CSV table of C-alpha atoms in Angstrom, one decimal:
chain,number,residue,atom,x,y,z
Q,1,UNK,CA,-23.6,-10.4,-16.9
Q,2,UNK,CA,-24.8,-13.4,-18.5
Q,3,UNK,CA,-26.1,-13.2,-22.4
Q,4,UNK,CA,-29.9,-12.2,-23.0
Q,5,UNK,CA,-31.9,-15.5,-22.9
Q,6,UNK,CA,-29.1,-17.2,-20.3
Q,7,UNK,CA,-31.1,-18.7,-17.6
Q,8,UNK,CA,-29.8,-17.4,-14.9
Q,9,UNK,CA,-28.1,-19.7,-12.1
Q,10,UNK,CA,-30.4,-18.8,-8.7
Q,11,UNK,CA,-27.4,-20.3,-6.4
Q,12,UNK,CA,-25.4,-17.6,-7.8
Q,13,UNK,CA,-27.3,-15.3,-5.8
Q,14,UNK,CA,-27.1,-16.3,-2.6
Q,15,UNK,CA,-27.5,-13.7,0.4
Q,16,UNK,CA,-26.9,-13.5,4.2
Q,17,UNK,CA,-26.1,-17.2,5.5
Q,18,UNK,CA,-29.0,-18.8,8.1
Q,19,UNK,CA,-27.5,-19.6,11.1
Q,20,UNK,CA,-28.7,-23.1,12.1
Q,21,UNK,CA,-31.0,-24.0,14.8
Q,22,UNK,CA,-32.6,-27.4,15.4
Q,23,UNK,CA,-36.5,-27.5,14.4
Q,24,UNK,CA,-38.5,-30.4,13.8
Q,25,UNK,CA,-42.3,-30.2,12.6
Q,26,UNK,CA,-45.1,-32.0,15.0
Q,27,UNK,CA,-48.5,-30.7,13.0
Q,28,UNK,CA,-49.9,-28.0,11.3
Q,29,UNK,CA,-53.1,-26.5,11.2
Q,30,UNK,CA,-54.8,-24.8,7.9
Q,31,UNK,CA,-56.9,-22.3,8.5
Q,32,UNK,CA,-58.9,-20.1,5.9
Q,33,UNK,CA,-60.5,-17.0,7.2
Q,34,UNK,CA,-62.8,-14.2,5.0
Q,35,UNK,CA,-62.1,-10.8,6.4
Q,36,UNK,CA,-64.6,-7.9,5.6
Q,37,UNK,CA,-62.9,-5.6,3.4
Q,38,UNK,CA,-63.3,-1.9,4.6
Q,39,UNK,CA,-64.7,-1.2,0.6
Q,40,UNK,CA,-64.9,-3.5,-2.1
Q,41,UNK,CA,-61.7,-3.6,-4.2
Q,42,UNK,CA,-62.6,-3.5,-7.6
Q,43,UNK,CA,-59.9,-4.5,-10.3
Q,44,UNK,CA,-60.3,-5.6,-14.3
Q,45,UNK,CA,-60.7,-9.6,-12.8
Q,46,UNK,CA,-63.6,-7.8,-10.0
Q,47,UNK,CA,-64.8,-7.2,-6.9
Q,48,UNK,CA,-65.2,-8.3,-3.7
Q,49,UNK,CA,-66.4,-6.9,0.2
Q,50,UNK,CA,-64.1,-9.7,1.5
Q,51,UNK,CA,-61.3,-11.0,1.7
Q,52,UNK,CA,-60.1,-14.7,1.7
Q,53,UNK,CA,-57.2,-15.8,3.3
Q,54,UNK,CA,-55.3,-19.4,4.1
Q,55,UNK,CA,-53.0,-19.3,6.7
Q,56,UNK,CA,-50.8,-21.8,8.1
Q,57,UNK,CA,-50.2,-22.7,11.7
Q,58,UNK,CA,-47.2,-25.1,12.0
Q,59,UNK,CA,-46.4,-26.7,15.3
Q,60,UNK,CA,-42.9,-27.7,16.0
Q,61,UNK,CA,-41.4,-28.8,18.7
Q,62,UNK,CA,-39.7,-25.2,19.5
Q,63,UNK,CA,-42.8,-23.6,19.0
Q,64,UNK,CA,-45.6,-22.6,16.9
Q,65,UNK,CA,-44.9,-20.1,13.6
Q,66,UNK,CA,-47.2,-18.3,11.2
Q,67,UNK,CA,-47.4,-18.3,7.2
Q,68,UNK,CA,-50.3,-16.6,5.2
Q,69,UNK,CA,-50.7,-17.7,1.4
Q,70,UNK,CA,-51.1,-15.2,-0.9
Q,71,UNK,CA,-53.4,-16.9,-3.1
Q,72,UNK,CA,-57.1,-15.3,-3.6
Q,73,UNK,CA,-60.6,-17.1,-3.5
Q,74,UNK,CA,-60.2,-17.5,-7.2
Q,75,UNK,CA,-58.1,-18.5,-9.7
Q,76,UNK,CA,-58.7,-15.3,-11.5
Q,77,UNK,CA,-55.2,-13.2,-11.0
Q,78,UNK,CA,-53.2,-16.2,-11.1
Q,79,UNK,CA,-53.6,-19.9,-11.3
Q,80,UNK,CA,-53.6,-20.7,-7.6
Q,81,UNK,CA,-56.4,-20.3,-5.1
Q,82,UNK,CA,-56.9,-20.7,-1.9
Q,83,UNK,CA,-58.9,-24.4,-1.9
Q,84,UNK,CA,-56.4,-25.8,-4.3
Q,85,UNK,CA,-53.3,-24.6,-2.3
Q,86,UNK,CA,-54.9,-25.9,0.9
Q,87,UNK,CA,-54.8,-29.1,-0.7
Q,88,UNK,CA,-51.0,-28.7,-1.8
Q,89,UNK,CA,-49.8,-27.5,1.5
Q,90,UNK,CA,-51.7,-30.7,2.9
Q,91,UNK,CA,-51.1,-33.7,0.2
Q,92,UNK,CA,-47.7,-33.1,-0.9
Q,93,UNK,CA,-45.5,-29.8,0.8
Q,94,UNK,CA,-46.0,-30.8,4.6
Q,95,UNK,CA,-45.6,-34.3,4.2
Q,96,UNK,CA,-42.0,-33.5,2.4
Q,97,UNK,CA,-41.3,-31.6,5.3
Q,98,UNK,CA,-41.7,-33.8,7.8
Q,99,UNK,CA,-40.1,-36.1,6.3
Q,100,UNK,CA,-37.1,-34.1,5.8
Q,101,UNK,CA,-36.7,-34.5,9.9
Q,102,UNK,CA,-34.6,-31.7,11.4
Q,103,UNK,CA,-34.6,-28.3,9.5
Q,104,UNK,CA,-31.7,-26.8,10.7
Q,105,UNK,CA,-32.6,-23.6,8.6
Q,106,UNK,CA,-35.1,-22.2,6.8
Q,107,UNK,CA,-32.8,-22.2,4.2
Q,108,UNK,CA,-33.8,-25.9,3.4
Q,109,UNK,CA,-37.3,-25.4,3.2
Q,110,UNK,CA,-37.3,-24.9,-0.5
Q,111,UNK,CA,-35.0,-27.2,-1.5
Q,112,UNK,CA,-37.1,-29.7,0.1
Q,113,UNK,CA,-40.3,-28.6,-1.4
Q,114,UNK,CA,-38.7,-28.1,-5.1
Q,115,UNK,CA,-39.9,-31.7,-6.8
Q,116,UNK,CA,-43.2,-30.1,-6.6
Q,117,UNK,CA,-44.0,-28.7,-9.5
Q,118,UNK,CA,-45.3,-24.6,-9.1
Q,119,UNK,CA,-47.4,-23.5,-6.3
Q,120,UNK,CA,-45.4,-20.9,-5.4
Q,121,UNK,CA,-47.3,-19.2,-3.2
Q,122,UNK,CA,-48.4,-22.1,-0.9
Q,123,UNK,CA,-44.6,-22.9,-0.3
Q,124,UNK,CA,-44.3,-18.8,0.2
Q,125,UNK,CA,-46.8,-19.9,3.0
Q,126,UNK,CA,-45.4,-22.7,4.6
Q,127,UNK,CA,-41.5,-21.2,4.2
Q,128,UNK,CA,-42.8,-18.1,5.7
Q,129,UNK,CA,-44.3,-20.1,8.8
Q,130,UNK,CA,-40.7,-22.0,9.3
Q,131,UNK,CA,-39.5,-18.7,9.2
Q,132,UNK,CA,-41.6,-17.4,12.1
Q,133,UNK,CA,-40.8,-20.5,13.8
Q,134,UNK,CA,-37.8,-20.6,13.2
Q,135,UNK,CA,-37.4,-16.8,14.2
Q,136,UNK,CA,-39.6,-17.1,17.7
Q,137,UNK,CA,-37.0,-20.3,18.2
Q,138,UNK,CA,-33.2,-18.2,17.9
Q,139,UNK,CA,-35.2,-14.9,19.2
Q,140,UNK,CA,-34.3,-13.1,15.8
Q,141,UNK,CA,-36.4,-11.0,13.8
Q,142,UNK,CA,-37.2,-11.7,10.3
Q,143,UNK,CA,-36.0,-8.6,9.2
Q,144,UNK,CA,-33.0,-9.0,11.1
Q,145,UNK,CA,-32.9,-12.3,9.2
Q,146,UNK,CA,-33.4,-10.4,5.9
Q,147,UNK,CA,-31.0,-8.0,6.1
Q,148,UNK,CA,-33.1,-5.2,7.1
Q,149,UNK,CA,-31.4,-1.8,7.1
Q,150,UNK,CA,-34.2,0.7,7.7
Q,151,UNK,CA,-36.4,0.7,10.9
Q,152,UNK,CA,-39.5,2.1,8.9
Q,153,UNK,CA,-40.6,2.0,5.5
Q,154,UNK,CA,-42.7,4.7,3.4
Q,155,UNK,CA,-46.1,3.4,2.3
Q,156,UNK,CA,-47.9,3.5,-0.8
Q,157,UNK,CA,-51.4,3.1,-1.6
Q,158,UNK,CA,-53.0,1.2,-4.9
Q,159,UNK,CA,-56.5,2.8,-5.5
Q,160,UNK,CA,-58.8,0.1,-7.8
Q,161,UNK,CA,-60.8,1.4,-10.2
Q,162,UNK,CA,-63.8,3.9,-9.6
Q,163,UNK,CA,-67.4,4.6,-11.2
Q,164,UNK,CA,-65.9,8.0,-12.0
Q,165,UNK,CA,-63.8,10.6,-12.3
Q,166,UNK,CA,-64.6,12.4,-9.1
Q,167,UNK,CA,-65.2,9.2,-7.4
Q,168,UNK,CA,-61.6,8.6,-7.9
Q,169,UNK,CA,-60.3,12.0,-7.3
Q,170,UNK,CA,-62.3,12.1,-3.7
Q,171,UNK,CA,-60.5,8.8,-3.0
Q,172,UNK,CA,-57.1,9.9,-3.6
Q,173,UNK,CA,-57.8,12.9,-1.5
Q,174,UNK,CA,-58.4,11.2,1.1
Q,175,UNK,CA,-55.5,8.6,1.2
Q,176,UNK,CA,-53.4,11.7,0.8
Q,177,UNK,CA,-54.8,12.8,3.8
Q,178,UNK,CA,-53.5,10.0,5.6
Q,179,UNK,CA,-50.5,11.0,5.0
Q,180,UNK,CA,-49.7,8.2,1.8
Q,181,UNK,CA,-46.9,9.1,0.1
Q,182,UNK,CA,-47.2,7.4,-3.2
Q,183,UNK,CA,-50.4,6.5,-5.1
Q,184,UNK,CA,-50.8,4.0,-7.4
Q,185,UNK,CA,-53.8,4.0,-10.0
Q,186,UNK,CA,-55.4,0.5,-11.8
Q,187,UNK,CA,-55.8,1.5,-15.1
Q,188,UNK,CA,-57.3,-0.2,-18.2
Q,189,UNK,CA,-58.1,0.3,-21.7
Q,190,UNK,CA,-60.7,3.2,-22.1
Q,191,UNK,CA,-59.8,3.9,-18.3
Q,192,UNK,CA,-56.4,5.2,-18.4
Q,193,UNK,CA,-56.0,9.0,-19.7
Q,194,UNK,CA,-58.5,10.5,-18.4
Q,195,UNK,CA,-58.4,9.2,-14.8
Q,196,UNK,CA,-54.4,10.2,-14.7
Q,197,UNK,CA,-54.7,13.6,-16.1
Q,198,UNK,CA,-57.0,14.2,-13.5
Q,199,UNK,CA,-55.3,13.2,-10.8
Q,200,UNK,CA,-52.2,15.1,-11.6
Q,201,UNK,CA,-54.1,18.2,-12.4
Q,202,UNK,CA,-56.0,18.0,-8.9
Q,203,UNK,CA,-52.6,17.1,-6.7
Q,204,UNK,CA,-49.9,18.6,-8.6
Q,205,UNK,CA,-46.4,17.2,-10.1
Q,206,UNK,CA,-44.7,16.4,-7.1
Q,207,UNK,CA,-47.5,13.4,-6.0
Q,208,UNK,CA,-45.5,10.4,-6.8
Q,209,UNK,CA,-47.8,8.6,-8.6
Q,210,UNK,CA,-47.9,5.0,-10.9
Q,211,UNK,CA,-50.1,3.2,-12.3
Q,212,UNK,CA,-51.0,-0.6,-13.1
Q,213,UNK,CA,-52.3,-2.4,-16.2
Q,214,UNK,CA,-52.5,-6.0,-14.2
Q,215,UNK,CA,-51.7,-7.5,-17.9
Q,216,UNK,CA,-54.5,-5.5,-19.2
Q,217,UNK,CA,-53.2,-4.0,-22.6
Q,218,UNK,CA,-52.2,-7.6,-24.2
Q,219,UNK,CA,-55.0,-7.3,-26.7
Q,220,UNK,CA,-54.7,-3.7,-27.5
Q,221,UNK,CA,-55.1,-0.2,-26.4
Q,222,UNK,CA,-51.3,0.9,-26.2
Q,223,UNK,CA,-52.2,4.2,-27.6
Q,224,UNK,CA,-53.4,5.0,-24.0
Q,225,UNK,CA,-50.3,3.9,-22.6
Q,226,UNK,CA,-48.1,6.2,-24.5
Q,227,UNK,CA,-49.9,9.4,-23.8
Q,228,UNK,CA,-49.4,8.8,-20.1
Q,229,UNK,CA,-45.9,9.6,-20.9
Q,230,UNK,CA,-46.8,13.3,-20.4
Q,231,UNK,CA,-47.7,13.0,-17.1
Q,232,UNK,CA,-44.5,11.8,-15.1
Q,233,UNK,CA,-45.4,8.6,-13.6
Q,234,UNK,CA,-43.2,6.7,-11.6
Q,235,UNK,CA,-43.5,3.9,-14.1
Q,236,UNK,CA,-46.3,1.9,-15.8
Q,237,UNK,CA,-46.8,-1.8,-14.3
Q,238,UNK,CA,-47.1,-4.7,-16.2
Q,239,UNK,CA,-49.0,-3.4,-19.0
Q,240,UNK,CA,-48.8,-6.8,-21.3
Q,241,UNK,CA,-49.5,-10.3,-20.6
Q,242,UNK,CA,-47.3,-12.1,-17.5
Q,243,UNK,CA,-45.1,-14.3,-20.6
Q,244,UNK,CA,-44.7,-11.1,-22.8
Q,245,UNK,CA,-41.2,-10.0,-22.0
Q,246,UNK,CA,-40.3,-9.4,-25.9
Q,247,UNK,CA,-43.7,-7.5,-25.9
Q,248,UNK,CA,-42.6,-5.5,-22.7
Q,249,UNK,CA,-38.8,-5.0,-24.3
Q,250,UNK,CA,-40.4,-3.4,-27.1
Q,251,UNK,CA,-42.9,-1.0,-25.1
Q,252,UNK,CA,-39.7,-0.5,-22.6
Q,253,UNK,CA,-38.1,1.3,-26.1
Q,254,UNK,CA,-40.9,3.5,-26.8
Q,255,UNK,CA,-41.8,4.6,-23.8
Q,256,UNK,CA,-40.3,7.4,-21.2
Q,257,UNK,CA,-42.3,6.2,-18.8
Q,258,UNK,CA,-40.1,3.4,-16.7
Q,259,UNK,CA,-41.8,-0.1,-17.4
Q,260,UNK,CA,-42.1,-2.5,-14.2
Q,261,UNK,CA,-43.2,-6.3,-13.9
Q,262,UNK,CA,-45.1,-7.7,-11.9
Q,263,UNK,CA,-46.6,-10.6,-12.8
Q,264,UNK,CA,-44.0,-11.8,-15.0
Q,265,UNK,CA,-41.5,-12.3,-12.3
Q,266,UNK,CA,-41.7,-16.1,-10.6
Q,267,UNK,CA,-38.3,-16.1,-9.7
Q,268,UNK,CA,-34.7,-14.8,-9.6
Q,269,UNK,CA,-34.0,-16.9,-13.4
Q,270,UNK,CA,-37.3,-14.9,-14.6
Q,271,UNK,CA,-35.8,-11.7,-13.2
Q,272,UNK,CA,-32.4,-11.9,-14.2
Q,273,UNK,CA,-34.0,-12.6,-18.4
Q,274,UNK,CA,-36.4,-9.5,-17.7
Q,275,UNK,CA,-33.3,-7.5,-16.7
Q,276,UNK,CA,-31.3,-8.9,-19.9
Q,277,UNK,CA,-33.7,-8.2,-22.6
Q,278,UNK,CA,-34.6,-4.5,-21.1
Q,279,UNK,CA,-38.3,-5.9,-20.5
Q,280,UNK,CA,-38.3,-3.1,-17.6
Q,281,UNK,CA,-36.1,-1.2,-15.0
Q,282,UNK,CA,-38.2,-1.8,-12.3
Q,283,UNK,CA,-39.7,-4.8,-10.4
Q,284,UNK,CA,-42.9,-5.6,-8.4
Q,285,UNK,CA,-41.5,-8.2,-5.7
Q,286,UNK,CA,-44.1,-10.6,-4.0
Q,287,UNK,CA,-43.0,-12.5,-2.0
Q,288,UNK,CA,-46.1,-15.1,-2.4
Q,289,UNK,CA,-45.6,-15.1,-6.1
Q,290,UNK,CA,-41.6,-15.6,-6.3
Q,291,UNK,CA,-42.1,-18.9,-4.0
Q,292,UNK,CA,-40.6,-17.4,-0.1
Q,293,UNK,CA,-38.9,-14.5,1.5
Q,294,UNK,CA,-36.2,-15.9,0.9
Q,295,UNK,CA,-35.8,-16.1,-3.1
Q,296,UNK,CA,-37.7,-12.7,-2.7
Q,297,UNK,CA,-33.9,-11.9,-1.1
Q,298,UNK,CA,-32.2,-13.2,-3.6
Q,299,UNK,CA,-34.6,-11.4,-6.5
Q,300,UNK,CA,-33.7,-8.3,-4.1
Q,301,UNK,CA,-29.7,-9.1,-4.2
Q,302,UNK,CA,-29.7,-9.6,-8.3
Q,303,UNK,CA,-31.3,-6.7,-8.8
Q,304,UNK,CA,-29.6,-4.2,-6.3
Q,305,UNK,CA,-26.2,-5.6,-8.6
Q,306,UNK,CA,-27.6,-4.8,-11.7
Q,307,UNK,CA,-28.8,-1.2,-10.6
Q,308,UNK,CA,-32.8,-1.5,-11.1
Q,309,UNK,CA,-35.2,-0.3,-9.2
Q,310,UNK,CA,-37.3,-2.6,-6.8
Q,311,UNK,CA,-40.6,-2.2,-4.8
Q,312,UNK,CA,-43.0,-4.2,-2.6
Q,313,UNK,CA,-45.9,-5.4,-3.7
Q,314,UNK,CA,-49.2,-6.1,-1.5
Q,315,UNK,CA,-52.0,-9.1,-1.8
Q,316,UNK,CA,-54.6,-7.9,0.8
Q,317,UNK,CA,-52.6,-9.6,3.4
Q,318,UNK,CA,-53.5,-9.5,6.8
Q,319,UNK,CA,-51.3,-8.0,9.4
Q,320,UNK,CA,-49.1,-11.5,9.3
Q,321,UNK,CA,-48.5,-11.3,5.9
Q,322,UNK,CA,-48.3,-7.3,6.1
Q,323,UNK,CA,-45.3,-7.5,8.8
Q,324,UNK,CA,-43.3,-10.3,6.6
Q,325,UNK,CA,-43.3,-7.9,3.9
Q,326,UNK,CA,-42.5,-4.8,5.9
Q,327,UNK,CA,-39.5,-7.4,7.5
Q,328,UNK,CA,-38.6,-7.3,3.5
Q,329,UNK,CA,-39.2,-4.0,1.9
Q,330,UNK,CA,-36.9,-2.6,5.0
Q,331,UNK,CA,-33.7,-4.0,2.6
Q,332,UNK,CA,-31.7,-1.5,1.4
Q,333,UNK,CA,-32.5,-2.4,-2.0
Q,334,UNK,CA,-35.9,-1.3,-2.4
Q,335,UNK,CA,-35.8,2.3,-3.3
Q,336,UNK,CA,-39.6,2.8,-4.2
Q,337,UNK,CA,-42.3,3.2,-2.0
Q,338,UNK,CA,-44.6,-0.3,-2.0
Q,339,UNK,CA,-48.4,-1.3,-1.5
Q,340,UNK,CA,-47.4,-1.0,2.0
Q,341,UNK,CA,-50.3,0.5,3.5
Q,342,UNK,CA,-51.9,0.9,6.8
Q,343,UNK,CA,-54.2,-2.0,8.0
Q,344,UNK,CA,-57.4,-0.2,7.9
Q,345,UNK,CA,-56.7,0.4,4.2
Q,346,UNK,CA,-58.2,-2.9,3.9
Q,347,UNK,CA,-59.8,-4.1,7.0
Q,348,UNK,CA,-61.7,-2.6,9.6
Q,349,UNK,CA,-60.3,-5.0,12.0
Q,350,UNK,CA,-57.0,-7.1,11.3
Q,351,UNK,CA,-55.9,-10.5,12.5
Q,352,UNK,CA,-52.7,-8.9,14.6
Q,353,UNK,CA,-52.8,-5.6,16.4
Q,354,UNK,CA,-53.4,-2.5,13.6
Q,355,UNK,CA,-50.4,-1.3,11.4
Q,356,UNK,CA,-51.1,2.2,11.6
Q,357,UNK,CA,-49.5,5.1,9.5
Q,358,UNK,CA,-47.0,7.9,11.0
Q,359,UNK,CA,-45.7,10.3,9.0
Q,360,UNK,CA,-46.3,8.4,5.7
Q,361,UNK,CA,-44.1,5.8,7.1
Q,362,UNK,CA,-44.6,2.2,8.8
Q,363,UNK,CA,-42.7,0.5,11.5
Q,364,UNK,CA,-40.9,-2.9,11.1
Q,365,UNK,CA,-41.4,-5.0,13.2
Q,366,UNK,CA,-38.3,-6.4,15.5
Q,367,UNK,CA,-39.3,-9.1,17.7
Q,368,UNK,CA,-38.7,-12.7,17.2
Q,369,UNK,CA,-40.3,-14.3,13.8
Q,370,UNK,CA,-42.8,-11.4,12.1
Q,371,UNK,CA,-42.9,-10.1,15.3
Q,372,UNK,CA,-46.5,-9.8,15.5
Q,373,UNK,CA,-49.1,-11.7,17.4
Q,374,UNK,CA,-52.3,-13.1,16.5
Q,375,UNK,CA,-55.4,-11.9,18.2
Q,376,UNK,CA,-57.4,-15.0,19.1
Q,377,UNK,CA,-60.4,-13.7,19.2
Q,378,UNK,CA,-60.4,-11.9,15.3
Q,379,UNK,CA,-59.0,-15.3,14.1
Q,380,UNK,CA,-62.2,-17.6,15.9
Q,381,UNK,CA,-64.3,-14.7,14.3
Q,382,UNK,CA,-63.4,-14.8,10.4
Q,383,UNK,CA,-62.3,-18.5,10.2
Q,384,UNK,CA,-64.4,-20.7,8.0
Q,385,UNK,CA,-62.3,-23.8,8.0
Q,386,UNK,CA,-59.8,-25.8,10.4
Q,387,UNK,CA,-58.1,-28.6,8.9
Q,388,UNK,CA,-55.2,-30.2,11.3
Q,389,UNK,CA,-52.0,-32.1,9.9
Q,390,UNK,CA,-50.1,-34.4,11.6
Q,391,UNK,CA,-46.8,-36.2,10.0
């Protein structure tokens, strides 16, 4: 294990090798969509009734693949957003790309795509697309490409926060219904006790149940945090700001609630320091937000090793995004149940056929790429843009 404060060397951690197949990129299209949100999602940055997406249509001579950015509307949750990484994917990641000529594997892609500085989640968007491509090419699965050991997955649900108490309560109720079989709670400053003693009171100790700060208890209010100790969460994510990981190594120590990170994870050197200075025991993993699937793996392969737990987290995604994830929360190191859940959780109707719930669990998906397929006529319906590329 390498001393506290070592950055950590990401080509130690390498998994599975790519077999290589030829694939060269002909065009791209960029195309943003807003999909109506079933209910407004209401967080400490907002709310909205829809959702924006980018997605990314390359074209390659094999055939066409799909990548969905994770970026929101705003740079509110994190410093990309959707315009801005239209204009990165278009200006300086594709042309890189092309330029790189054959991609054998989609283990290039990032090496490629590394003198740009950041913008992790629009290279998440155009690896994950390569990916697909790549996937539909060899007629293997991404999860098969993963290392995918599990044929389903358990779902979780995050609830936002509510006007009240009861609101909240008749929420839960009904996502347990479902058939859910974790819930995770937004919490806040002034918005934290109450809501959780409720909640455990109403559906009883064995509900597995977390909540999530979203950074929200940098400027005070930890007094909260520790009496939600009593109530035998499943941990408390990122309670402190994303670069706080002293800040989250002291919390860690008095707390007996688990601490997770979220937000402060950008990649496997970020993960591996988290790990060495006891910041938490459990991580968040986004794909969009570590840069790809596939240093997601490798975040996946560093922590498995050094015994913490590991979950997957959700952006809004559509049913694209929502099978890639599935494709990666199916490794055998992710032990927690994620913000996995059904498509109508979110939208009425999805870009791909409906992810639907059974028995608290959802299938993976095992055709070629994210085996999924887009519905043509839900895409010409949300889009609001259509930019081509062409090298």
């Amino acid at each position: 294990m390498p001393h506290p404060g070592t950055l950590w060397n990401r080509n130690s951690v390498r998994g599975p090798p790519i077999a290589s197949a030829a694939v060269r990129i002909e065009g791209t299209e960029l195309i943003t969509v807003d999909l109506p949100l079933t209910s407004p999602f209401r967080t400490a940055q907002g709310s909205s009734s829809f959702e924006r997406k980018l997605l990314v249509r390359l074209l390659t001579d094999v055939g066409s693949g799909w990548g969905e950015c994770a970026a929101l509307a705003e740079p509110l949750y994190t410093d990309e957003y959707v315009d801005g990484a239209r204009h990165v994917i278009a200006t300086h990641l594709l042309p890189r790309l092309a330029a790189a000529g054959v991609l054998g594997s989609p283990d290039r892609v990032a090496g490629v795509l590394e003198p740009v500085q950041g913008h992790r989640m629009a290279k998440s968007a155009v690896e994950m697309a390569v990916l697909d491509a790549w996937g539909r090419a060899t007629g293997r699965s991404l999860a098969s490409l993963l290392g995918a050991t599990r044929a389903t997955v358990p779902a979780g649900v995050a609830v936002g926060l509510a006007d009240s108490v009861d609101d909240l309560l008749g929420v839960v109720g009904a996502y347990l219904a479902e058939g859910y079989v974790r819930v995770k709670l937004k919490i806040q400053p002034g918005w934290d006790v109450e809501p959780v003693r409720a909640v455990r009171q109403r559906f009883g100790a064995g509900l597995a149940l977390q909540v999530d700060a979203n950074g929200a208890y940098a400027h005070g209010g930890r007094a909260g945090l520790r009496a939600l100790d009593q109530f035998g969460l499943t941990l408390i994510e990122q309670p402190l700001a994303a670069d706080d990981l002293s800040g989250h190594a002291g919390l860690a120590r008095s707390l007996a609630t688990p601490i997770c990170l979220d937000e402060s994870i950008t990649s496997v050197a970020t993960a591996a320091l988290a790990l060495d200075l006891g910041a938490c025991s459990v991580i968040n993993l986004k794909p969009g937000r570590v840069g790809g699937y596939l240093e997601a793996r490798r975040i996946h392969d560093l922590a498995r090793g050094r015994g913490a737990a590991l979950w997957c987290g959700g952006m809004l995604e559509t049913g694209l995004g929502r099978a890639a994830n599935l494709a990666l929360a199916a490794l055998p190191g992710f032990t927690v149940p994620g913000d996995l859940s059904a498509s109508r959780r979110y939208y009425e109707r999805d870009l791909t056929a409906p992810f639907e719930l059974h028995d608290g669990h959802l299938t993976v998906p095992t055709g070629p790429g994210l085996g999924v397929d887009v519905d043509e006529d839900a895409l010409a319906a949300f889009t609001t843009s259509h930019h081509t590329w062409r090298p």
